[in-house]
Tab-separated table of C-alpha atoms in Angstrom:
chain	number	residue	atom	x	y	z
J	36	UNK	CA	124.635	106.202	-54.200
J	37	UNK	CA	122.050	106.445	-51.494
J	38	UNK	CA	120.389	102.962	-52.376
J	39	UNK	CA	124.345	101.541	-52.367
J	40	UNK	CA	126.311	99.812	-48.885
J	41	UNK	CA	128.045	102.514	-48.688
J	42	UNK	CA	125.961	104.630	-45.981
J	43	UNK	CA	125.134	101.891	-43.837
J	44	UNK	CA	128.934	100.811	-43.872
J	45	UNK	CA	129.661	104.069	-42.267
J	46	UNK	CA	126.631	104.447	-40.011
J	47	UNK	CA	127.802	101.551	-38.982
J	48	UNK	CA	131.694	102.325	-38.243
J	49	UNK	CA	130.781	105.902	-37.172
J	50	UNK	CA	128.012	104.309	-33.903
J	51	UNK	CA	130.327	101.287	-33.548
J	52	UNK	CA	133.706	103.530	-33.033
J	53	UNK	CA	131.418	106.368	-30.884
J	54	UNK	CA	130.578	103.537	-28.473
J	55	UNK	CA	133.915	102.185	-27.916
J	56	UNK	CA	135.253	105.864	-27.510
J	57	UNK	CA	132.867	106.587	-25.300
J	58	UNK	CA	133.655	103.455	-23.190
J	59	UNK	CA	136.874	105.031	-22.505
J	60	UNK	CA	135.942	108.513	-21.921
J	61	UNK	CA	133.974	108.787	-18.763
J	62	UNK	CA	133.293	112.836	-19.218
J	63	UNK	CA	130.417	114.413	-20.855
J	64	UNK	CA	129.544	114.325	-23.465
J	65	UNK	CA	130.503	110.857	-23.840
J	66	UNK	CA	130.074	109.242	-20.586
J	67	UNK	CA	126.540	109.323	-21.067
J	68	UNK	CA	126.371	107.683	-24.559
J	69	UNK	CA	126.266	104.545	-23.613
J	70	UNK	CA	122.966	104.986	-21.864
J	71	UNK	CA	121.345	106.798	-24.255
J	72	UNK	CA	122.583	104.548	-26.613
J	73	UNK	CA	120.940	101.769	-25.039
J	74	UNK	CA	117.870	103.648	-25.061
J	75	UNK	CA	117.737	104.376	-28.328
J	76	UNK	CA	117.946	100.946	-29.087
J	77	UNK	CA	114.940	100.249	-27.474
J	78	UNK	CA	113.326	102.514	-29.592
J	79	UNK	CA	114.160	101.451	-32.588
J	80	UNK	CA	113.792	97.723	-31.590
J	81	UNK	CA	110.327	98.605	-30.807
J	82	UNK	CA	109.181	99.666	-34.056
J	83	UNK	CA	110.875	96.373	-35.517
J	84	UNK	CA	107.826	94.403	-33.249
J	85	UNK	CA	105.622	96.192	-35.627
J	86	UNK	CA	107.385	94.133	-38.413
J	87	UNK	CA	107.765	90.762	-36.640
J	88	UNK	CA	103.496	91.208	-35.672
J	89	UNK	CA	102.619	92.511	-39.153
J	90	UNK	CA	104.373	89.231	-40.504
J	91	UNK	CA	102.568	86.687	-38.364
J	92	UNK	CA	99.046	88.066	-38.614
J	93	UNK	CA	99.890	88.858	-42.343
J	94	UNK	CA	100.960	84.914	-42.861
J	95	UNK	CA	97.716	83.554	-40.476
J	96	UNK	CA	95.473	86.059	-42.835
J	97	UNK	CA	96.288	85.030	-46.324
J	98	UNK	CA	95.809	81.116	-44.787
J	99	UNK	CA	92.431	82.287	-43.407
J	100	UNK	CA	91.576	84.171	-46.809
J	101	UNK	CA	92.956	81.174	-49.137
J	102	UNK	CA	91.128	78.765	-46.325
J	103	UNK	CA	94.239	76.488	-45.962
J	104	UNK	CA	94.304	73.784	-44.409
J	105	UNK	CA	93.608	73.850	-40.437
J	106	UNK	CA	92.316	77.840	-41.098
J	107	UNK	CA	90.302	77.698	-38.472
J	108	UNK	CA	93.465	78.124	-35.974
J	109	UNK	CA	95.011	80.746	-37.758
J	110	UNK	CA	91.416	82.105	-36.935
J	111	UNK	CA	91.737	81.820	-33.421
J	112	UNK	CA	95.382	83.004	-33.503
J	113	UNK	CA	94.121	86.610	-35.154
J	114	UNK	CA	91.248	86.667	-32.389
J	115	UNK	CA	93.295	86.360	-29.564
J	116	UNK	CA	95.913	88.788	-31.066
J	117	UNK	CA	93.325	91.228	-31.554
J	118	UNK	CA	91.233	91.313	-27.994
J	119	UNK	CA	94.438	90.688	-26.605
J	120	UNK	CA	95.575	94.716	-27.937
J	121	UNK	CA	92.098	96.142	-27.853
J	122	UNK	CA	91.548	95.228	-23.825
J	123	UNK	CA	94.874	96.342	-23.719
J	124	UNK	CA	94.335	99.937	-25.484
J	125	UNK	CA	91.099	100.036	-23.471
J	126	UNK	CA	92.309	99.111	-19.797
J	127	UNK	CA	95.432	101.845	-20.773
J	128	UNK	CA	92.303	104.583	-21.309
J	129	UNK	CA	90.643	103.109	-18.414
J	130	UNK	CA	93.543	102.809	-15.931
J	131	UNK	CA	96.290	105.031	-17.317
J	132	UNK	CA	98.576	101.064	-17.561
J	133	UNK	CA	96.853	98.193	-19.021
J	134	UNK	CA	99.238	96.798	-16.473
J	135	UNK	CA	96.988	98.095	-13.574
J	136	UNK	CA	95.957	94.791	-11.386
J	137	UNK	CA	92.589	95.891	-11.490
J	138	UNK	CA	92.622	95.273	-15.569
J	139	UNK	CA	91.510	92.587	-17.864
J	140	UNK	CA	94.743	93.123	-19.852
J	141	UNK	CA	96.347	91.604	-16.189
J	142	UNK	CA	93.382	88.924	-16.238
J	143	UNK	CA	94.750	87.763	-19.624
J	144	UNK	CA	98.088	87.541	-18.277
J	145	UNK	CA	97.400	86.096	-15.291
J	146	UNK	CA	94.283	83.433	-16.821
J	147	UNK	CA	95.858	82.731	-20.424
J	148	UNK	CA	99.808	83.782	-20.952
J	149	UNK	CA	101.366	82.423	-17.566
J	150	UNK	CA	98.976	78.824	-17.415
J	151	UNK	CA	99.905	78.189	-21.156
J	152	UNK	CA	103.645	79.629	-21.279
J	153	UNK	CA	104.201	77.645	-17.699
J	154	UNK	CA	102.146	74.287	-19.255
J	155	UNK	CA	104.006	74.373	-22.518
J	156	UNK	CA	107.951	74.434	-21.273
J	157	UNK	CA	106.576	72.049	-18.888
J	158	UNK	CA	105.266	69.627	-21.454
J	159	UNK	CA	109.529	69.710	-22.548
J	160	UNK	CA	110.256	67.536	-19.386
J	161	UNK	CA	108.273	64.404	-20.952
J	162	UNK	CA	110.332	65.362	-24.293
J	163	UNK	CA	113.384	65.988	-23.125
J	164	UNK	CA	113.462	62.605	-21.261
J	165	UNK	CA	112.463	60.730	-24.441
J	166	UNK	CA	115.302	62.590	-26.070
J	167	UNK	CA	117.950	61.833	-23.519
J	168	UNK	CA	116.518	58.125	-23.506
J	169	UNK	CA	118.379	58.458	-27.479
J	170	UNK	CA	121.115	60.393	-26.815
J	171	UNK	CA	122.342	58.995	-23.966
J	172	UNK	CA	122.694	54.665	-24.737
J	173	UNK	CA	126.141	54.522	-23.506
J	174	UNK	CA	127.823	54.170	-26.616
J	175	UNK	CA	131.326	55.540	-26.169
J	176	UNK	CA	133.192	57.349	-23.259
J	177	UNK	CA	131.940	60.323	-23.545
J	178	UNK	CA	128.275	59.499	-23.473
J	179	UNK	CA	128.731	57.683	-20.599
J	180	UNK	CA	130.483	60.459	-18.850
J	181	UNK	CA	127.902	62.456	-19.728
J	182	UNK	CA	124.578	60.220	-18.704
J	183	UNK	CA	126.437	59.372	-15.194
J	184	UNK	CA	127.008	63.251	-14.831
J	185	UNK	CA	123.363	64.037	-15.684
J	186	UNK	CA	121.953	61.453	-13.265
J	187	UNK	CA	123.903	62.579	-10.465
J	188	UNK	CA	123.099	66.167	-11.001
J	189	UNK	CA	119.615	65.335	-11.066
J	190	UNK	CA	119.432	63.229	-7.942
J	191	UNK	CA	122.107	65.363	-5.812
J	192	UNK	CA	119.463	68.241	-6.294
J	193	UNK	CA	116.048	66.075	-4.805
J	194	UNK	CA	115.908	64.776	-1.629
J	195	UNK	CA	115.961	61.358	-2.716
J	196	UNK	CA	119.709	61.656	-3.508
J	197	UNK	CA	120.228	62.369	0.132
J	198	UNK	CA	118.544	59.094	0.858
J	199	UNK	CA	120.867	57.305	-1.415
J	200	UNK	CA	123.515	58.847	0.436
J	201	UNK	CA	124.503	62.055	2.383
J	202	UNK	CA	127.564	62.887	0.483
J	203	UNK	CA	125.502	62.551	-3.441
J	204	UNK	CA	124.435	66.469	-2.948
J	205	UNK	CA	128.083	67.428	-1.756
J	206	UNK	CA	129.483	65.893	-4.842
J	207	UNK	CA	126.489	67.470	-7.145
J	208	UNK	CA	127.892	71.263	-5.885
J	209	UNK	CA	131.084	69.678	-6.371
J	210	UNK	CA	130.705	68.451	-10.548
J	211	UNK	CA	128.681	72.299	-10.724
J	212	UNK	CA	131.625	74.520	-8.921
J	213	UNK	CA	135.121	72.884	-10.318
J	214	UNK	CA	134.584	70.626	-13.772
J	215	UNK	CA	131.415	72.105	-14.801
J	216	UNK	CA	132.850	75.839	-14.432
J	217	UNK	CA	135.719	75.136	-15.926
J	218	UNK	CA	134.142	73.981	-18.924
J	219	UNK	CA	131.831	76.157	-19.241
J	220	UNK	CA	134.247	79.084	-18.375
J	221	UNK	CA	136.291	77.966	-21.563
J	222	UNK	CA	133.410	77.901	-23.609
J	223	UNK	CA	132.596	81.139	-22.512
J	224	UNK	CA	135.769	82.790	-23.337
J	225	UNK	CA	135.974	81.213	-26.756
J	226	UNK	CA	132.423	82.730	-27.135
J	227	UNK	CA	133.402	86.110	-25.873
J	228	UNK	CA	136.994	86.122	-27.937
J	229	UNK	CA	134.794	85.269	-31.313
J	230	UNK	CA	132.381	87.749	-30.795
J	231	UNK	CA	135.151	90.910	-29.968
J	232	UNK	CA	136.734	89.423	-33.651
J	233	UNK	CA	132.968	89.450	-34.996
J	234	UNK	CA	132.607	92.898	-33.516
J	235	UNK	CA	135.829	94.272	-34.818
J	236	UNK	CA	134.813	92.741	-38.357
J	237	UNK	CA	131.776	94.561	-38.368
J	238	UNK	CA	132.735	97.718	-37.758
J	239	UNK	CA	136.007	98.177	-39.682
J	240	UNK	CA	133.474	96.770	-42.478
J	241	UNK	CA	135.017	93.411	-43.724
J	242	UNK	CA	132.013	91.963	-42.223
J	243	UNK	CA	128.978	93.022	-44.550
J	244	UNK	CA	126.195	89.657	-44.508
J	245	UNK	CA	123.855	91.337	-42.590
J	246	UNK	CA	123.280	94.177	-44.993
J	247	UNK	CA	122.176	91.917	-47.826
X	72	UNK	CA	83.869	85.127	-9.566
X	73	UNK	CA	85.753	86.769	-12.119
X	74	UNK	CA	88.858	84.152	-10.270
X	75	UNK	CA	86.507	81.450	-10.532
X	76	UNK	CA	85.925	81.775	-14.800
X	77	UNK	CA	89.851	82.533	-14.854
X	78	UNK	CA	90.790	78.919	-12.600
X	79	UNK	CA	88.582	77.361	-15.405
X	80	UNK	CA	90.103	78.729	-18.560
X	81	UNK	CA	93.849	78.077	-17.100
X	82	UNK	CA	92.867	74.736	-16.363
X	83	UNK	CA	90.803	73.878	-19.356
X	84	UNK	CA	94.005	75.264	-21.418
X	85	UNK	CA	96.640	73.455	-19.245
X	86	UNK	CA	94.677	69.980	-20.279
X	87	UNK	CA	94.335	71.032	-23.631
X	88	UNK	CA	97.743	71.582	-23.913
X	89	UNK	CA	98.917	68.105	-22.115
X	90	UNK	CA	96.640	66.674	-25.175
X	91	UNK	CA	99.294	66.534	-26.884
X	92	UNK	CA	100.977	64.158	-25.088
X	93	UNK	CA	99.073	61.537	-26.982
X	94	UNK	CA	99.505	63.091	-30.175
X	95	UNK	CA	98.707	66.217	-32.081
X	96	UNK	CA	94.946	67.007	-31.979
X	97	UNK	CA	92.508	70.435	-32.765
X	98	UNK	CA	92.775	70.932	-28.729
X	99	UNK	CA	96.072	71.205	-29.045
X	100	UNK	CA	96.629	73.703	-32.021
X	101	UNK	CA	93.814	75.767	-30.686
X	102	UNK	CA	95.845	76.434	-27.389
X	103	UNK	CA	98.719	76.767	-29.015
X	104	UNK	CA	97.559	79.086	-31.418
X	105	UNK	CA	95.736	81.118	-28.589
X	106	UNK	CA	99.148	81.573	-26.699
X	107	UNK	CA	101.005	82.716	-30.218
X	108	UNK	CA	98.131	85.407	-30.601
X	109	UNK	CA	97.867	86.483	-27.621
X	110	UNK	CA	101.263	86.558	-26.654
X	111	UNK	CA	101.808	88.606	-29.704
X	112	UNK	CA	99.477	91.159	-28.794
X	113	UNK	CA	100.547	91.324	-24.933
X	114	UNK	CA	103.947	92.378	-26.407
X	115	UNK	CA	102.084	94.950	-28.334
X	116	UNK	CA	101.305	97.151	-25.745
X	117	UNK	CA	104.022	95.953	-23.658
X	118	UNK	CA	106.272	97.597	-25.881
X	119	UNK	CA	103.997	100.430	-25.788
X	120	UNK	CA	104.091	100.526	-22.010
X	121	UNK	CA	107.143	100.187	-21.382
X	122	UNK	CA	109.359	101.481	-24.332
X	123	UNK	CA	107.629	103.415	-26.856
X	124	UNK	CA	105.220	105.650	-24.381
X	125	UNK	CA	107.960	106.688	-21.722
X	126	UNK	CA	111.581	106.417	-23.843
X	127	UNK	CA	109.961	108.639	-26.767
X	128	UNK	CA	106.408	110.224	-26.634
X	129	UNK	CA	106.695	112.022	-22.502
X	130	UNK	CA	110.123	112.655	-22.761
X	131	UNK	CA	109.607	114.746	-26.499
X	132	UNK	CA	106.283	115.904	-25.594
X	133	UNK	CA	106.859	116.785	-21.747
X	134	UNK	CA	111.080	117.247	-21.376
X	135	UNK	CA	110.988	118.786	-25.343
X	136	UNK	CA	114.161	116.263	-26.029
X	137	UNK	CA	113.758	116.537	-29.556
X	138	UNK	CA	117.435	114.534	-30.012
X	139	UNK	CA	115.165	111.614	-29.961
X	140	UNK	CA	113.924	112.719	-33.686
X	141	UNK	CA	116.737	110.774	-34.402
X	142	UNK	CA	115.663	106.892	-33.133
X	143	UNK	CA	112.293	107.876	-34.135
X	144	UNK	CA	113.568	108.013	-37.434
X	145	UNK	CA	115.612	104.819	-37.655
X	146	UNK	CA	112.804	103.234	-36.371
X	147	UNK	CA	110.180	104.552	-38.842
X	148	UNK	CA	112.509	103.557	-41.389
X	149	UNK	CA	113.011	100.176	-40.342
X	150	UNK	CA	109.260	99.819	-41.596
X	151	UNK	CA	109.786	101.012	-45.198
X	152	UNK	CA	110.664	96.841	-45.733
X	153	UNK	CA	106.895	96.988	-46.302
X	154	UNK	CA	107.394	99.167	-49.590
X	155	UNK	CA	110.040	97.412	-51.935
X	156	UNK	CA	110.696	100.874	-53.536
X	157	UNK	CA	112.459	102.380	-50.561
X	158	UNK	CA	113.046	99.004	-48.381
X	159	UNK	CA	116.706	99.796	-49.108
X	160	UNK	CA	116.200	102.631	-46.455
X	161	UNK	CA	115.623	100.156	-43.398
X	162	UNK	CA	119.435	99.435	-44.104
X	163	UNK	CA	120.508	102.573	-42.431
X	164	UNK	CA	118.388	101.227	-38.961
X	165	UNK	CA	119.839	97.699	-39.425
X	166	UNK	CA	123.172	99.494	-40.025
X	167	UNK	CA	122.834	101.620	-37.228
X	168	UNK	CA	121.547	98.937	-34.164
X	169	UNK	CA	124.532	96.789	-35.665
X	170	UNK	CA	127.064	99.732	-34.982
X	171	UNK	CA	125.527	100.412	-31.632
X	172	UNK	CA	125.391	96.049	-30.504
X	173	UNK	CA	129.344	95.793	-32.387
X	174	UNK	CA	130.593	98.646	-30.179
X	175	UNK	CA	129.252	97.585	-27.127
X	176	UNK	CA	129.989	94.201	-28.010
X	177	UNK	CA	133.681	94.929	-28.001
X	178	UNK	CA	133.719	96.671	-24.583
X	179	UNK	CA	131.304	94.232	-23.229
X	180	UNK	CA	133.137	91.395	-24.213
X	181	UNK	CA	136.833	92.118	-22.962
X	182	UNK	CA	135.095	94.068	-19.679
X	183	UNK	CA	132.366	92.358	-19.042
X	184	UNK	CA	133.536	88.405	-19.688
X	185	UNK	CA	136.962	87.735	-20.848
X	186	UNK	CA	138.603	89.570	-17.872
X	187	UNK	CA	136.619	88.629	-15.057
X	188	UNK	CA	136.591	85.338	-16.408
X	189	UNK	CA	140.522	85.115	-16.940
X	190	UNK	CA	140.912	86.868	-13.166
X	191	UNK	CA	138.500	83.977	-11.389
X	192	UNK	CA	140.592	81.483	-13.129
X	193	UNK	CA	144.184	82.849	-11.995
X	194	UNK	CA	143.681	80.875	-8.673
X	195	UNK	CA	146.422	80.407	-5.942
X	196	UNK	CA	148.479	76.779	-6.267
X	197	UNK	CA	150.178	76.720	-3.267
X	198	UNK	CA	149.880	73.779	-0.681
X	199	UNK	CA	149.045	70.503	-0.971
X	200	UNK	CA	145.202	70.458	-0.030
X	201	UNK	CA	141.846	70.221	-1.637
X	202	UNK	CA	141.351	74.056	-2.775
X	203	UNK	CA	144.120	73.247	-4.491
X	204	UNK	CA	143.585	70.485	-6.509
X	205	UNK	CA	140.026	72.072	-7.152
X	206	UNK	CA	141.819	75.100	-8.486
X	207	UNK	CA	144.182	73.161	-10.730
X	208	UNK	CA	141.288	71.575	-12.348
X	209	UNK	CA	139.634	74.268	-12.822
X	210	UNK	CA	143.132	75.988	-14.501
X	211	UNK	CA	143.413	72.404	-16.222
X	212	UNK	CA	139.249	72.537	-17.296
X	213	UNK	CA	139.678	75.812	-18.639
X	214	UNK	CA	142.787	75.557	-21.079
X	215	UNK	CA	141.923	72.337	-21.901
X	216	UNK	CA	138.397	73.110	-22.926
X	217	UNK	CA	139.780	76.003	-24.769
X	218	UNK	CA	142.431	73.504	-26.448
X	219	UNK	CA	139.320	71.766	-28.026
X	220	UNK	CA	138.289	74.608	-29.774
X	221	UNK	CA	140.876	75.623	-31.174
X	222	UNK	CA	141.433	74.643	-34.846
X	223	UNK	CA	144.187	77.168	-36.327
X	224	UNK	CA	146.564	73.855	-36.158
X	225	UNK	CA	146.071	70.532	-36.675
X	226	UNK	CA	145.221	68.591	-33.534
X	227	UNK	CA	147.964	66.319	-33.087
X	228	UNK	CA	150.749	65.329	-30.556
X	229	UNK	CA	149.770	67.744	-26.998
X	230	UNK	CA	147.193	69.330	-28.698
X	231	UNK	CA	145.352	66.196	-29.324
X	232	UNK	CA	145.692	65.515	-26.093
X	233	UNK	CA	144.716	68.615	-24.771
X	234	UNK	CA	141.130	68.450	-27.033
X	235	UNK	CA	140.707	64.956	-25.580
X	236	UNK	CA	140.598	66.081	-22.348
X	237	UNK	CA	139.041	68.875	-23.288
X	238	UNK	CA	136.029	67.042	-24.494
X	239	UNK	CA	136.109	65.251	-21.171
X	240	UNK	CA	135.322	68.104	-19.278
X	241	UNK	CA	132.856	69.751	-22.111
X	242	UNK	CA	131.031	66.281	-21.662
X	243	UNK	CA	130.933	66.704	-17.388
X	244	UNK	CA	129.095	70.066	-17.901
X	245	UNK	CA	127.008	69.214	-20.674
X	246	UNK	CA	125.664	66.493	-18.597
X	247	UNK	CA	125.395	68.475	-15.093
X	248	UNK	CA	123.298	71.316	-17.527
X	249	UNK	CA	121.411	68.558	-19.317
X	250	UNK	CA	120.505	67.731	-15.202
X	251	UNK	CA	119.577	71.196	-14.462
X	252	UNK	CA	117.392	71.547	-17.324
X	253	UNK	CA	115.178	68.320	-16.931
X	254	UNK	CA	115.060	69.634	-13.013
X	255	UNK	CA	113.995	72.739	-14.243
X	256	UNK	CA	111.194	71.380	-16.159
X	257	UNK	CA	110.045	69.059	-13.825
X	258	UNK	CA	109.497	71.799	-11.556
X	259	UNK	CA	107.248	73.467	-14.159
X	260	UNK	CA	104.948	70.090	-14.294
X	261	UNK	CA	104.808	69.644	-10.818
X	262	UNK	CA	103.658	73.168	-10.534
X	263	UNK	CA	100.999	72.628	-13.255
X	264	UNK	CA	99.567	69.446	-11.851
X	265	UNK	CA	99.851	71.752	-8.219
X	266	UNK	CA	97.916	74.033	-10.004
X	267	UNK	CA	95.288	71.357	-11.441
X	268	UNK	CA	94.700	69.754	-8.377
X	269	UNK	CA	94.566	72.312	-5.814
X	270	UNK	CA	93.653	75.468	-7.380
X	271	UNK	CA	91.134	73.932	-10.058
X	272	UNK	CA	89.785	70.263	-8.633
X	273	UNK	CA	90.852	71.584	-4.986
X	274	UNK	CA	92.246	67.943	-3.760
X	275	UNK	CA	94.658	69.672	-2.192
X	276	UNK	CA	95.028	72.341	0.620
């Protein structure tokens, strides 16, 4: 009975239905639910890092004890996990934070994350025009529309566009504050209105995939 | 100094990363594989920091709120997946941050986007101006849009009409957020080569 759906069907009805109640009683207890709620959640989803961690390193191991192919980066990848949480538990001893600025946890921040987060999404603009070069051959209509759109966007925003002419920025804000909302405003709601159905589904129970 | 050695590393890793713009080499994976590890480990003790430390260890060891016994436990549960003979357990956590994100999901949907999002939209059609042919496109943008996705009944007759349309519009912002994005990212590499040649190869002041 324990091991069976049963349980987590009604955990799941029982915190779905206390957080809607609670949404529409602002007294105590239940006014406050919602924010502890929250916080709990951040508990919890901070013990699932330990899972998502001990699954990488795990994976990058067995390739560095099998000596797969290219094992020498999975290497690397352990290393740099590693120093990264030992400076960290060490400038947190030191400093009381390893967030202090004064810390090499910062240093690795500063020195490795930001330069090779930044340099990576970067490298996306050479992709992404390659990619658009494919998508965007004027085949039909609606690729058209949507290549013309694209290039106006892009030059109504640098100051070339105001070269071209004076009113190409005007009609950029214009394409982002009346066609582009609206679209976007219907995909929203369509968005919104499936997840409240998802929602509902879930919680009355008809909705079980994520329990198997 | 310590600046110095930390210029050269960002910049060493920047070019090894921009390798790859010839194809995939070693450099390459070896920066990329640096950023995975150490990324993974920054949100180590991030989570540490910032969750774990003050939302459960000071306020049960300095406030005494032992009530949070009770997302301790999810949580610890959530890690029996790494024992197959009680992995069913880490159901109950799943079950439970499912509850919690379907609940608020509800609210958060209908309070948070569907009616602000209907209100903006119920805009004023009076005179015969600009404003108001901007607002009737943006009335016309939204039900058309929505139109498009609708597929309880067959699109034919208005409602073909309405998805074609529809797909007009879904095309217009598609395009102006392709725009965005590539403006976005060109912003990044101009701020990386910034970086290369002032910081690093100081060419520039």
């Amino acid at each position: 009975m324990l091991k069976g759906k049963g349980i987590p069907i009604f955990i799941t009805f029982l915190t779905g239905m206390i957080m809607i109640i609670s949404f529409f009683i602002p007294h105590k207890p239940f006014g406050d639910i919602e924010k502890i709620s929250l916080t709990w959640y951040s508990i919890i989803a901070g013990f699932t890092m330990l899972l998502g961690v001990d699954s990488l390193i795990g994976m990058h191991f067995r390739k560095l004890k099998r000596k797969d192919e290219n094992w020498f980066f999975s290497l690397v990848l352990i290393i740099g996990f590693t120093a990264t949480v030992v400076v960290g538990i060490i400038e947190t001893v030191r400093f009381g934070t390893a967030f202090d600025e004064r810390s090499y946890f910062t240093y690795i921040y500063n020195y490795f994350i930001v330069p090779l987060q930044s340099t990576m999404f970067s490298l996306l603009a050479f992709f992404i025009a390659s990619a658009a070069y494919r998508a965007f051959r004027a085949r039909n209509f609606d690729a058209t529309l949507l290549l013309i759109t694209a290039i106006i966007v892009m030059l109504g925003r640098v100051p070339l566009g105001e070269q071209i002419s004076p009113y190409l920025p005007k009609f950029t804000e214009w394409i982002m504050q009346v066609p582009q909302m609206a679209a976007k405003r219907g995909i929203g709601l369509g968005i919104s209105l499936g997840a409240l159905g998802v929602s509902i589904r879930i919680i009355l129970g008809i909705e079980r995939s994520y329990l198997s | 100094m310590g600046t110095t050695i930390g210029v050269w590393i960002a910049a060493g890793l920047t070019l090894f990363i921009y390798s790859f713009l010839y194809k995939d080499n070693p450099f390459y994976k070896f920066a990329e594989h640096l950023y995975v590890g150490i990324t993974a480990g920054y949100w180590i003790i991030y989570t540490w920091a910032y969750v774990i430390q003050p939302m459960l260890i000071d306020p049960m060891i300095k406030n005494k709120e032992f009530i949070l016994i009770i997302p301790a436990f999810f949580g610890i549960i959530m890690l029996t997946r790494w024992f197959p003979q009680i992995s069913w357990l880490s159901r109950w956590s799943i079950a439970f941050t499912v509850g919690m994100g379907a609940g608020l999901g509800v609210t958060g949907a209908i309070q948070g986007f569907i009616l602000p999002q209907v209100q903006a939209t119920l805009v004023p059609l009076t005179g015969f101006n600009f404003e108001t042919f901007n607002n009737f496109l943006i009335i016309f943008g939204v039900l058309t849009t929505l139109v498009y996705f609708y597929f309880s009944k067959e699109q034919k007759g208005v409602l073909r009409w309405g998805s074609k349309i529809g797909i007009t519009f879904i095309m217009v912002a598609f395009g102006a957020s392709f725009g965005y994005t590539v403006m976005a990212r060109i912003s990044l590499l101009i701020g990386r080569i910034y970086f290369l040649l002032s910081d690093w190869l100081k060419v520039l002041r």
